[in-house]
Amino acid sequence: MRPLPEDQAPFDDLLIEDLTVRPLPSEQDEWDPGQQDLADRQSLRRVAGMSTELSDVSEVEYRRLLLERVVLVSVWTTGSAVNAEHSLAELKLLAETAGSQVLEGLIQRRSRPDPSTYIGRGKVDELREVVASTGADTVICDGELTPAQLRNLEDRVKVKVIDRTALILDIFAQHAKSAEGKAQVELAQLQYLKQRLRGWGGNLSRQAGGRASGGVGIGGRGPGETKLETDRRRINSRIAKLHGVLRDMDTTRETKRAERRRHEVPSVAIVGYTNAGKSSVLNRLTGAGVLIEDALFATLDPTTRRAAAADGREYTLTDTVGFVRHLPHDLVEAFASTLEESAQSDLLLHVVDAADPDPVGQISAVRTVLAEIGAGDLPELIALNKADIAPAEQLQVLRGLHPDAVVVSARTGGGLEGLRAAIERRLPRLELEVRALIPYDRGDLIDKIHRAGEFVAREHTSDGTLVVVRVNPALAGELAPYEVASALG
């Protein structure tokens, strides 16, 4: 590590002094509208612990060169102060995942966001002072801003302003690896951008009439297409092309799903909040070798692996993209084909981060998205992950709320056998029961029963293997020539 000059105190220009949280007039779940004036006077409350921690000189120098310096802003409209701070803490994790240094976190209590500037016109000046004093170059709002709010806030604060949706889209763009993932992210970004195009003054206009300014002159007059309209047309053309590309890719995915359905292979979709440990659980259950990273939205491309039950039946486990509170609608629409893996499964394995400060809120957020994609009524098995670091009291509360849940730790492997057994119990049962005497030279049928059926009983005789099995209709047809009437004793 390069030594610092003796006359230069390390990190002097980076240290951010601790900020004391000013108490709100009420920390209760319910808010009295009559206290709104008092809330306005105490708005833009600083939240302690929002600054990104920098560990050593080399990291500081690296981050100063590459990371955006951001201020987080949230409008608290419903719920308790704890819920509002959890939401802002999650926004901080999202911002850091996107590659930024969080300098400050601000919360304003309002009955609803200001329709013009999101945080209220009087408070924009305070925000501008915070931005100037911290040297921030970006403001991130914890909500989806309308085009007017985005434009007005950016014009008054004088730095780049983005909302929660744009932030999540940026993270997805960084993490997309496959051609399908990249196309889905681009589609969502274009759908978001189309409504938020803006022209800066007359520089983007290609219309000119009368005495054309800027030296356009003859040939540049008359009704023409503005640069804004050109951009919008090109975006619409690109969106149409991406829809076609994704339809072609979905054909391949549907072919694979149809093959599994033809062989009646049960499917289990692993769903849950982002960074809950879904990929770790998949690796533990199947040895899939999927990327594991302590980061939000590390997995965007679904991974499907086969697993075998104790009775020999095969089923598939699919790792899906993680969910988050207020998942952008454009993103849900763009990832429709990927999310169908969940909607068309036989069982949802809902992995929950039991060590999170608000696991109940995460469960609710995941179920909201599942309802949006048509998977809200599917059978669900909850796995309370990270039990090795979760508070014992919190685990007890979660088990009380969800008595059928299985407590596991993907990191240590604890509880995984119980989870595997619980999955097998919840798999759909094959309804056709067949009694057959299979000759020893038809070992291929025994193998098919192992892979796609279920043995109820089996006995080796001099003429062959006498079995009682539950199978799908196709396999029952293959066993029909060897079917016998007598049951096993």
Coordinates of N, CA and C in Angstrom, one line a residue, residues 47 56 121 175 181 246 258 300 398:
V47 N -30.9 9.9 8.1 CA -30.9 8.6 8.6 C -29.4 8.1 8.9
D56 N -9.9 0.7 3.2 CA -8.5 1.0 3.2 C -8.2 2.0 2.1
R121 N -41.9 21.2 -2.8 CA -41.1 22.3 -3.4 C -40.2 23.0 -2.3
H175 N -25.7 -7.3 -14.6 CA -25.6 -8.7 -14.3 C -26.1 -9.6 -15.4
G181 N -31.2 -12.8 -21.4 CA -31.2 -11.9 -20.3 C -30.9 -10.4 -20.7
L246 N -37.3 -12.2 -28.4 CA -37.7 -13.0 -27.2 C -38.7 -14.0 -27.5
A258 N -42.1 -28.5 -22.7 CA -43.1 -29.5 -23.3 C -42.5 -30.9 -23.2
L300 N -29.9 -13.8 -12.8 CA -30.9 -13.3 -13.7 C -31.4 -14.4 -14.6
L398 N -41.2 -16.7 13.0 CA -41.4 -17.1 11.7 C -42.0 -18.6 11.6

